[in-house]
Short mmCIF file of C-alpha atoms and ligand atoms in Angstrom, two decimals:
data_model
loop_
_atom_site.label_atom_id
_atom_site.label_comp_id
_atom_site.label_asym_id
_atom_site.label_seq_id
_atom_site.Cartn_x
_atom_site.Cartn_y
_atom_site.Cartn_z
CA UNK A 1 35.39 32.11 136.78
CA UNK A 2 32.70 31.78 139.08
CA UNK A 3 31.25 34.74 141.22
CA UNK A 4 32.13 32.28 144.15
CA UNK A 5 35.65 31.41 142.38
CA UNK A 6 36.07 35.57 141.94
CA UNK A 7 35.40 36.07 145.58
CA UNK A 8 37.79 33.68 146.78
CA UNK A 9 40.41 34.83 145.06
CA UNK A 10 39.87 38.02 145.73
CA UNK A 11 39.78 37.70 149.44
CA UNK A 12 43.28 35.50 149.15
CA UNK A 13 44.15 38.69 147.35
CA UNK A 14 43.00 41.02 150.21
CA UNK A 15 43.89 39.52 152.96
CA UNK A 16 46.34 36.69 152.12
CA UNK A 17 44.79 33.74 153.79
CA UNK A 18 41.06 31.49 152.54
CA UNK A 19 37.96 32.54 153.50
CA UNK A 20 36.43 30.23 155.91
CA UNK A 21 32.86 31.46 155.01
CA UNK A 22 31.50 31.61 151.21
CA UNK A 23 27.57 32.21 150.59
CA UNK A 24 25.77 32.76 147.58
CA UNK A 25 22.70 33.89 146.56
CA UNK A 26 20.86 34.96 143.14
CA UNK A 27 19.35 37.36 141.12
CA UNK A 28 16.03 36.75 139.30
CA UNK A 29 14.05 37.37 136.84
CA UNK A 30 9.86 37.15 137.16
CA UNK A 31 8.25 35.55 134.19
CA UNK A 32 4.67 37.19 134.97
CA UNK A 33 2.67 38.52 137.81
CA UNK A 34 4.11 41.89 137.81
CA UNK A 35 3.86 44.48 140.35
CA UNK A 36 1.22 42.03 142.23
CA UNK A 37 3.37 41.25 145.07
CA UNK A 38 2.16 44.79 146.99
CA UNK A 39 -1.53 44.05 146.52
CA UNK A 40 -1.36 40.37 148.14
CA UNK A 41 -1.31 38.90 144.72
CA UNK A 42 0.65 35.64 142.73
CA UNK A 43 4.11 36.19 140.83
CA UNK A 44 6.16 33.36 138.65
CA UNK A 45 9.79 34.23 139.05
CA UNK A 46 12.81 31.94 139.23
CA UNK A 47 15.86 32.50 140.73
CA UNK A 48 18.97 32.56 138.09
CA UNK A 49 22.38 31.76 137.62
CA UNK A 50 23.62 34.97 137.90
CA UNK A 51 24.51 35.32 141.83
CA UNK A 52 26.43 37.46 144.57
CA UNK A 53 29.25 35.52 146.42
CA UNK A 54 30.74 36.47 149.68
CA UNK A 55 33.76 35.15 150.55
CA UNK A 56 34.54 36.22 154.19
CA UNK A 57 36.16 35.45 157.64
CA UNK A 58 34.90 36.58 161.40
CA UNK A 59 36.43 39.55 163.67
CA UNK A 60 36.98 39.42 166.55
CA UNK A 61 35.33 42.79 167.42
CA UNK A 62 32.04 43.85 166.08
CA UNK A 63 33.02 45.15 162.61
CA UNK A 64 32.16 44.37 159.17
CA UNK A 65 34.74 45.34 156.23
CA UNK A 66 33.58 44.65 153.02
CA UNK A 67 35.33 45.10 149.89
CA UNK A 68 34.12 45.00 145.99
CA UNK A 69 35.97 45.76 143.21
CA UNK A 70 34.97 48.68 141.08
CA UNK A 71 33.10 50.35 144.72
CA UNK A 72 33.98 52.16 148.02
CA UNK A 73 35.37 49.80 150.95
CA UNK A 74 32.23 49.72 153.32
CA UNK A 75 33.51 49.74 157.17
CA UNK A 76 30.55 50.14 159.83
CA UNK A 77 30.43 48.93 163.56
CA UNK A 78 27.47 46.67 164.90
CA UNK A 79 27.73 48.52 168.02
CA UNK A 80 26.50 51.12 166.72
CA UNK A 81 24.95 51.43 163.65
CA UNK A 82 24.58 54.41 161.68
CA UNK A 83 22.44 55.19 158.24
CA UNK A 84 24.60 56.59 155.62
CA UNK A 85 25.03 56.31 151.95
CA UNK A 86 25.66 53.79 149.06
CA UNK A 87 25.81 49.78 149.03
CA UNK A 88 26.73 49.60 152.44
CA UNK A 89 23.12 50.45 153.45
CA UNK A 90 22.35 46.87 152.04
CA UNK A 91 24.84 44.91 154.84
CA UNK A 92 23.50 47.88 157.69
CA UNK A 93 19.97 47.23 157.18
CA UNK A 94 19.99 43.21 157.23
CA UNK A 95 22.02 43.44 159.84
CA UNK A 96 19.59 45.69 162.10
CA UNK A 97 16.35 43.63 160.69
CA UNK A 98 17.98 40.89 162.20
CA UNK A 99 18.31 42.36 165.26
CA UNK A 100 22.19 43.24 166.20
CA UNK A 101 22.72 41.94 169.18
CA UNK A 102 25.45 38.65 169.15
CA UNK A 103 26.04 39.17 165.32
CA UNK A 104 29.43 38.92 164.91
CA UNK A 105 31.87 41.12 162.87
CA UNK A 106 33.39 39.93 159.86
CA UNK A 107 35.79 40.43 156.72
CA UNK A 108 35.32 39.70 153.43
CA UNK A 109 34.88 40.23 149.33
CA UNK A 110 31.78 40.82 147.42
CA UNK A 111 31.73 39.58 143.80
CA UNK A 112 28.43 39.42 141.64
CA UNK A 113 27.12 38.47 138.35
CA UNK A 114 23.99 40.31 138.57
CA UNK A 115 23.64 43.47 136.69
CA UNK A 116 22.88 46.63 138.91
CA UNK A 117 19.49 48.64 138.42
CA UNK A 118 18.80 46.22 135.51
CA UNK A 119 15.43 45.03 137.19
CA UNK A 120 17.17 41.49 137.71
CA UNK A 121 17.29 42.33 142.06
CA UNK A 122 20.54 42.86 142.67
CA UNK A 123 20.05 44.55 145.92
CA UNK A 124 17.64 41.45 146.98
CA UNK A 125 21.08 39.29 146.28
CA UNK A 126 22.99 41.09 148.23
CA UNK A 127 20.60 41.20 151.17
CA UNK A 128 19.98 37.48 150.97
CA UNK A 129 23.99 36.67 150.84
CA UNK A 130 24.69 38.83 153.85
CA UNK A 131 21.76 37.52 155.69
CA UNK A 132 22.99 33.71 155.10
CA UNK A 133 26.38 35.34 155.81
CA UNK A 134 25.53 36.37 159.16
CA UNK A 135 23.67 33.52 159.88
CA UNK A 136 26.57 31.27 159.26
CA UNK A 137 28.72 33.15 161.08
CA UNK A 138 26.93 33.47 164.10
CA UNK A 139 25.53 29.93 164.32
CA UNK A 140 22.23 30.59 163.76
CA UNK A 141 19.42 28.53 161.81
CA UNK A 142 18.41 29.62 158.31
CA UNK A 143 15.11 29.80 157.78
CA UNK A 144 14.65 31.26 154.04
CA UNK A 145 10.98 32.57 154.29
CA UNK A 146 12.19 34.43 157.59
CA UNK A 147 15.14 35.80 155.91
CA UNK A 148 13.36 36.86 152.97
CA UNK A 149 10.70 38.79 155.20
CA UNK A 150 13.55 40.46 157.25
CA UNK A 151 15.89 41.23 153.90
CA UNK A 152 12.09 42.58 153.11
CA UNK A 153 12.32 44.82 155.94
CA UNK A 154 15.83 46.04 155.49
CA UNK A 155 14.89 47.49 152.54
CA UNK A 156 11.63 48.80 153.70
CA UNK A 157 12.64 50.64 156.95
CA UNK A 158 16.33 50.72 156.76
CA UNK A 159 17.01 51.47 152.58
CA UNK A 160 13.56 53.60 152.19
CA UNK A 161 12.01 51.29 148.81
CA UNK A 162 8.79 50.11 149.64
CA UNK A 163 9.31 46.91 147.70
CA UNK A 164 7.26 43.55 147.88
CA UNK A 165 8.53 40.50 149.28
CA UNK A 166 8.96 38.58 145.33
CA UNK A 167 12.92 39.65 145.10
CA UNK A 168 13.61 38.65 148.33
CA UNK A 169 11.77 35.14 148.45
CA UNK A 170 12.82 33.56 145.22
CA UNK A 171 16.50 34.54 145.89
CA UNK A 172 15.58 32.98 149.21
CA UNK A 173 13.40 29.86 148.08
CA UNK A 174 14.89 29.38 144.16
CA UNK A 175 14.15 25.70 143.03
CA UNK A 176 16.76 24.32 139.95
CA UNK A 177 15.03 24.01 136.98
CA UNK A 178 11.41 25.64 138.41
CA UNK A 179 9.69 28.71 138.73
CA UNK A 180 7.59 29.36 141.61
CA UNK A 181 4.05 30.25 141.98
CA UNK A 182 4.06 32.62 144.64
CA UNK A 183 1.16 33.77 146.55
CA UNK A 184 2.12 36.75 148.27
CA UNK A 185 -0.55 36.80 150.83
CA UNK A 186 0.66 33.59 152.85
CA UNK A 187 3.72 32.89 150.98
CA UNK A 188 2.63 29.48 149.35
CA UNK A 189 4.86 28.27 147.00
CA UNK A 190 4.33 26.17 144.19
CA UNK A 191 7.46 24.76 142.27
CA UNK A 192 6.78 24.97 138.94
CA UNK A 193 9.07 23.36 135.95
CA UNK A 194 10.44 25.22 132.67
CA UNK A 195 8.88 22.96 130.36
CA UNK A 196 11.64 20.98 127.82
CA UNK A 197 12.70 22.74 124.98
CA UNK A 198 12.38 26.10 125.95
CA UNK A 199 14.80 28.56 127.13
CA UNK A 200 14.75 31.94 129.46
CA UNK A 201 16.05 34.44 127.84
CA UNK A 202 16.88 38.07 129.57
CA UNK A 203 17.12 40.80 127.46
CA UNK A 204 18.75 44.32 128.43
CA UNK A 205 17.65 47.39 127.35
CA UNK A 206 20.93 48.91 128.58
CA UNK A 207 18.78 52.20 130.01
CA UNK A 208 18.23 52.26 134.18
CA UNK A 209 15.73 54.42 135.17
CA UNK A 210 16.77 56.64 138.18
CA UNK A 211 12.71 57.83 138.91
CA UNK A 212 11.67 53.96 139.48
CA UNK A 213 11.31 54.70 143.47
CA UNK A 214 8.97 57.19 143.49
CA UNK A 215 6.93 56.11 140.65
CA UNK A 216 7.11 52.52 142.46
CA UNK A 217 5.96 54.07 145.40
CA UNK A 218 3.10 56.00 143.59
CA UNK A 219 1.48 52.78 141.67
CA UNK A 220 1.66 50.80 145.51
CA UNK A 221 -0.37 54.48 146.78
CA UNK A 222 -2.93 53.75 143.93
CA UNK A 223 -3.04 50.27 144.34
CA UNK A 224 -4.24 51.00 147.89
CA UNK A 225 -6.30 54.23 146.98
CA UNK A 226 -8.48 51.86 144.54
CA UNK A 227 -8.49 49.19 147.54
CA UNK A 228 -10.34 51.47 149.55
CA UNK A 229 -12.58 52.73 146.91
CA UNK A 230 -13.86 49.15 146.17
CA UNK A 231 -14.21 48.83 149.79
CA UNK A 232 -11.56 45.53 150.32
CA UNK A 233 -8.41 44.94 152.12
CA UNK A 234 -6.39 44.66 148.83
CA UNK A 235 -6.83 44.22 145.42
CA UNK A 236 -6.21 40.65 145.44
CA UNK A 237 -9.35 40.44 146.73
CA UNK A 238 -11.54 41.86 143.88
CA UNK A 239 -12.83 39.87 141.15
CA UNK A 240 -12.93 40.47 136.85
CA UNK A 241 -16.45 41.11 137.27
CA UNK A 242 -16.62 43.82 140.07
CA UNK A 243 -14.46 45.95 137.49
CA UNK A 244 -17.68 46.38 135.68
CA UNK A 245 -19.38 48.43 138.73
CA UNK A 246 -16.86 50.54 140.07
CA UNK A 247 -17.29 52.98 142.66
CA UNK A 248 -18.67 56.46 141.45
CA UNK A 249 -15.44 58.24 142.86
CA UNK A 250 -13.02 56.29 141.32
CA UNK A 251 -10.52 57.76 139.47
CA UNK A 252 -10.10 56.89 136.42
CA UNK A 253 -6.37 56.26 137.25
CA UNK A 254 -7.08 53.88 139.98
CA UNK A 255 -9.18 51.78 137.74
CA UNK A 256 -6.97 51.39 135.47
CA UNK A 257 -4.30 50.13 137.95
CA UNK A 258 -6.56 47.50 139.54
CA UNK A 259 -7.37 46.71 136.03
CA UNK A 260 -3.88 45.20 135.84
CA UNK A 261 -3.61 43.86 139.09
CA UNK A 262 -7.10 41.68 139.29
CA UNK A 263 -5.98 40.20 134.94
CA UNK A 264 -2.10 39.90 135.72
CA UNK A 265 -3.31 37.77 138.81
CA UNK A 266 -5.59 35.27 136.33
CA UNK A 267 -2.94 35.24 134.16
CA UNK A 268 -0.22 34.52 136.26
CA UNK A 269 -2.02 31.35 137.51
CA UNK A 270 -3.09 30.64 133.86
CA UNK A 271 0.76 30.74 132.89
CA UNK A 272 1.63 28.20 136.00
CA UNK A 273 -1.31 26.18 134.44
CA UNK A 274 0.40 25.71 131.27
CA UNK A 275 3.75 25.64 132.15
CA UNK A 276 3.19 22.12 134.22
CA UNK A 277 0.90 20.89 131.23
CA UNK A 278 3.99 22.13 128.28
CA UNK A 279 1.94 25.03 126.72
CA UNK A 280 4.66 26.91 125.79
CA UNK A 281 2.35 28.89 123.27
CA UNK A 282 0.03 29.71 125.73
CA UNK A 283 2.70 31.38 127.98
CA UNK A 284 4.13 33.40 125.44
CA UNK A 285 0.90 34.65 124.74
CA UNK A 286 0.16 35.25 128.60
CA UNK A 287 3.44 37.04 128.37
CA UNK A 288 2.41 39.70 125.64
CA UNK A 289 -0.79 39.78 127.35
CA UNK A 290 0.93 41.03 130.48
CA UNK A 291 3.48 43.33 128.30
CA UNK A 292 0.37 45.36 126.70
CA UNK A 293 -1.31 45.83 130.13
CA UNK A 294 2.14 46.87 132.05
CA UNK A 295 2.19 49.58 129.22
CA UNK A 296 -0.94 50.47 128.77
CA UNK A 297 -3.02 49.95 132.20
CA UNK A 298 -0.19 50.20 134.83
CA UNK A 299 1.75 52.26 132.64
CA UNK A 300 5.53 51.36 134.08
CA UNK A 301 7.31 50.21 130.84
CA UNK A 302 9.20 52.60 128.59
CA UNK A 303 9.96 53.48 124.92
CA UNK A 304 13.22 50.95 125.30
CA UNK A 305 11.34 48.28 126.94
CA UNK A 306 8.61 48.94 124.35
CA UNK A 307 11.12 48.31 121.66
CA UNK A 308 13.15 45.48 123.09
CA UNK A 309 9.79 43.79 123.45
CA UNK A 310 9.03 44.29 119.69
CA UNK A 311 11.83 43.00 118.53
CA UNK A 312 11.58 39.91 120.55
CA UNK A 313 8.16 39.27 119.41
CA UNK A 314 8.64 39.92 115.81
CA UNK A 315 10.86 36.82 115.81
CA UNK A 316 9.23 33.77 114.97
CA UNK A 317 10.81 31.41 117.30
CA UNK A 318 9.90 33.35 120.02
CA UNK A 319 7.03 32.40 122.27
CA UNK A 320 6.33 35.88 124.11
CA UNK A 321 8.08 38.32 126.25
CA UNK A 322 7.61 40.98 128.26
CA UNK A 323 9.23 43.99 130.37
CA UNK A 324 10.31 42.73 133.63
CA UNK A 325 10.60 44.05 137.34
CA UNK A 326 9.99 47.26 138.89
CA UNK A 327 9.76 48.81 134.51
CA UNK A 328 11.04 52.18 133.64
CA UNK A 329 13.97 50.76 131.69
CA UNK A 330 16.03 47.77 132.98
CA UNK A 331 15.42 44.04 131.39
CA UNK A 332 12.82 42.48 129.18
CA UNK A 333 12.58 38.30 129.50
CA UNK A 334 11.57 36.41 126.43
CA UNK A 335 10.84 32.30 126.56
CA UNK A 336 12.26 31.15 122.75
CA UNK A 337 12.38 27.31 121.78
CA UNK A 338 15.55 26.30 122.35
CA UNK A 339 16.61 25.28 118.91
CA UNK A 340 16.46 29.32 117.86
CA UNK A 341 18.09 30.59 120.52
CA UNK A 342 21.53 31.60 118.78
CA UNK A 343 19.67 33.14 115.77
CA UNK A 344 17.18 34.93 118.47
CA UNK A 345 20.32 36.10 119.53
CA UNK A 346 21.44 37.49 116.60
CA UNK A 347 18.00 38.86 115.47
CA UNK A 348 16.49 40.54 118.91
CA UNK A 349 20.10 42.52 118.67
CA UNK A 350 19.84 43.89 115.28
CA UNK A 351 16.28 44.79 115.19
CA UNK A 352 16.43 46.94 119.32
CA UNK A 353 19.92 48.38 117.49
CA UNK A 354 18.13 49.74 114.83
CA UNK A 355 15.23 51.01 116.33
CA UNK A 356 16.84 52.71 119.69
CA UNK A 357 20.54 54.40 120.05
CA UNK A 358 20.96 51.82 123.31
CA UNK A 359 23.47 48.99 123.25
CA UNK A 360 21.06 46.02 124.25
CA UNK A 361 22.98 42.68 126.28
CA UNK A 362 21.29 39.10 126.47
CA UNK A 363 21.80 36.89 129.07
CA UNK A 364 20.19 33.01 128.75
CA UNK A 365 19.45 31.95 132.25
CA UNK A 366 18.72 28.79 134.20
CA UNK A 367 16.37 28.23 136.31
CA UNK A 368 18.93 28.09 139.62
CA UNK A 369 18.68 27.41 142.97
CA UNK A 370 18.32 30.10 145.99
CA UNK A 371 20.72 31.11 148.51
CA UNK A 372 23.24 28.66 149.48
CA UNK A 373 26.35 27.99 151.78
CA UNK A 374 29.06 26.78 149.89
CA UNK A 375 31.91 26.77 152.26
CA UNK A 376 30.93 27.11 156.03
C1 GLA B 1 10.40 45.30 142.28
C2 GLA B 1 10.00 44.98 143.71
C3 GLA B 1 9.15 43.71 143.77
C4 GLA B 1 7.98 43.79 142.79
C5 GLA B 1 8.45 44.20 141.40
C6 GLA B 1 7.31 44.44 140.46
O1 GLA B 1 11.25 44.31 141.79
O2 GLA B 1 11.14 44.82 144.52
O3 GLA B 1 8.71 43.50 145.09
O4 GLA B 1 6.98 44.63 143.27
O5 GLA B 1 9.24 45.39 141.45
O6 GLA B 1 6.61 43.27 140.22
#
C-alpha cells in the first residue's frame, strides 16, 4: 500500500468517514554538495519516492489532531500555541511560520515511508505536507519556494536545528526523473536528469547519531568563523586559489572546513556537468571525491558510514557513493548501472555485515516529484 493508500485508510479507521484532504510530500536524498547549503553554496539532491501522506478533514474550531501509528496523538490549539515536545513541534512550527491567523483547524492521519533520523529528511516531509496541508485547507496559494523558506524557518526558530534550506526545497520543488542543481544563494534551480541506465541506490547504515545537532551547529559556526577570517560574506564566495594564502590566524580547523566547502562546490557543478552529458563514471568518481573530503576535511562521516561506503565501492558495478545528509551515521547513496543492481544488493549487504555488527537496509529510489495535493 501506498503511504497515501495507508493514510486513508487509516483515517476511515479513525474517524469512520474519507478524508476530504490528502497531501504528500517526500523525502530525499542529496547526491553531492554536502553541507554547502549554510555557506550560500550548490547541492544535487532529488526528491524520492519515499513520502509522508496526510489524510485529513477541517474543524470547525481552531484545533489540529493528528494521529500516527506507532507515536503519541498530537492535539494543540492555533489560538494559542505553545512549544512543547516531540513530532508535534513539526505541525506547531509551520503553522506559526506561516503566520496563525485564519488557519483553520483540522483532523487527520500521518503515514510515511521515510525512515526517521536516517539523513533521508524526514522532518523536511513532514513540514512540507503540513504546510501544503494548511494551505489547502485554508484556500490559500502554494507557492513551493515560499513554503520551503517558511518550513525553513519552522525548524530554525520554532524546532531549534539551524538547518539549510536543501531538505526543505527539493521536497518542495522535486522534478520526476531529475535532480536539481541548487544554488542556495538565490535559489536557482536547474533540473537535472538521472542519466539512462543508472540507478539511485540508498544505503542504511542502520546507526542514527543523536550528537548530529550540535556538531551541525558547530561546522555552520566554523563555516562562518573561516568566512570572516578570509574577509567575505560566505564561503561561497572564496575561490580554489585563495586557499593557498590564508589568513595568518586561521585555524587550522577552519581551513580545513572551507577546504570542503570551496571543492564540494566545483564538484557539485562538475557532477551536474556530467550527469546532462551521461558521464556516469565521472560522477561516481565526484562521489568518492566528496566521500574522502566529508571524512577527512569536514570530518562528519563515521566508522559505519566509512564502511558502508567501502563496501559499495569495492563492487565493480558500482559507479561511486558517498555518506549522505547531515553524517554521523544515517544513509550512504551509491549510483550502480542498472543491470547490477540485484547482485549490488546482495554484495554491499554481505561485505557492511561482515565488517560492522549493524544490520544495513537498501532502498532503490526514483527520482520523484515534490509535494503534491492528491485529493483536495
Ligand atoms: C541537513 C540539513 C541540510 C544540509 C545537510 C548537509 O540535512 O538539513 O540543510 O545542510 O544537512 O548537507
Amino acid at each position: 500500500m501506498s503511504p497515501e493508500e495507508q493514510a486513508t485508510a487509516a483515517f476511515r479507521a479513525q474517524f469512520g468517514d474519507d478524508p476530504t484532504v490528502l497531501v504528500q510530500a517526500p523525502g530525499r536524498v542529496n547526491l553531492i554538495g554536502e553541507h554547502t547549503d549554510y555557506n550560500d553554496g550548490f547541492v544535487l539532491p532529488m526528491a524520492i519516492d519515499r513520502r509522508t501522506a496526510i489524510a485529513a478533514r477541517p474543524r470547525s474550531d481552531t484545533t489540529v489532531m493528528a494521529y500516527s501509528q506507532g507515536y503519541p496523538e498530537i492535539q494543540f490549539d492555533l489560538a494559542t500555541l505553545e512549544r512543547g515536545q516531540g513530532w508535534g513541534e513539526y505541525l506547531k512550527g509551520v503553522a506559526w511560520a506561516m503566520g496563525i491567523d485564519g488557519l483553520p483547524g483540522w483532523e487527520g492521519v500521518i503515514t510515511s515511508t521515510i525512515p526517521i533520523g536516517a539523513s533521508l529528511s524526514s522532518s523536511a516531509a513532514l513540514e512540507l505536507a503540513t504546510a501544503l496541508l494548511f494551505t489547502t485547507l485554508g484556500g490559500l496559494s502554494w507557492n513551493p519556494v515560499e513554503a520551503a523558506r517558511l518550513s525553513q524557518r519552522a525548524e530554525m526558530d520554532w524546532v531549534g536545528m539551524n538547518s539549510g534550506i536543501m531538505d526543505q526545497l527539493i521536497s518542495a520543488c522535486g522534478q520526476a526523473g531529475h535532480a536539481i542543481l541548487i544554488d542556495c544563494r538565490d535559489l536557482t534551480q536547474t533540473p537535472t536528469p538521472l542519466p539512462d541506465g543508472l540507478s539511485v541506490v540508498v544505503l542504511d547504515t542502520g546507526t542514527r547519531r543523536r550528537l548530529t545537532e550540535s556538531s551541525y551547529n558547530q561546522r555552520r559556526e566554523e563555516c562562518a568563523e573561516a568566512a570572516r577570517a578570509f574577509g567575505v560574506g560566505s564561503l561561497r564566495d572564496l575561490t580554489i586559489a585563495d586557499l593557498s594564502t590564508p589568513p595568518a590566524a586561521m585555524p587550522p580547523t577552519a581551513l580545513k572546513r572551507a577546504r570542503h566547502i570551496v571543492e564540494e562546490n566545483e564538484r557539485t557543478l562538475a557532477a551536474a556537468t556530467a550527469m546532462r552529458e551521461g558521464d556516469t563514471a565521472m560522477l561516481g568518481r565526484l562521489m568518492n571525491e566528496s566521500h574522502v573530503s566529508l571524512r577527512d576535511l569536514y570530518e562528519v562521516s563515521s566508522p559505519a558510514l566509512d564502511a558502508m561506503v567501502e563496501a559499495a565501492q569495492a563492487f565493480a558495478g558500482c559507479r561511486g557513493a558517498r555518506m549522505t545528509g547531515a553524517g554521523f551515521g544515517g544513509c550512504a547513496v551509491a549510483v550502480v548501472d542498472t543491470t547490477d543492481v540485484e547482485a549490488f544488493i546482495k554484495d554491499v549487504g554481505a561485505r557492511y555485515r561482515e565488517a560492522t555488527d549493524h544490520e544495513p537496509a537498501v532502498y532503490v529510489c526514483e527520482a520523484a516529484p515534490g509535494a503534491s495535493v492528491i485529493v483536495g
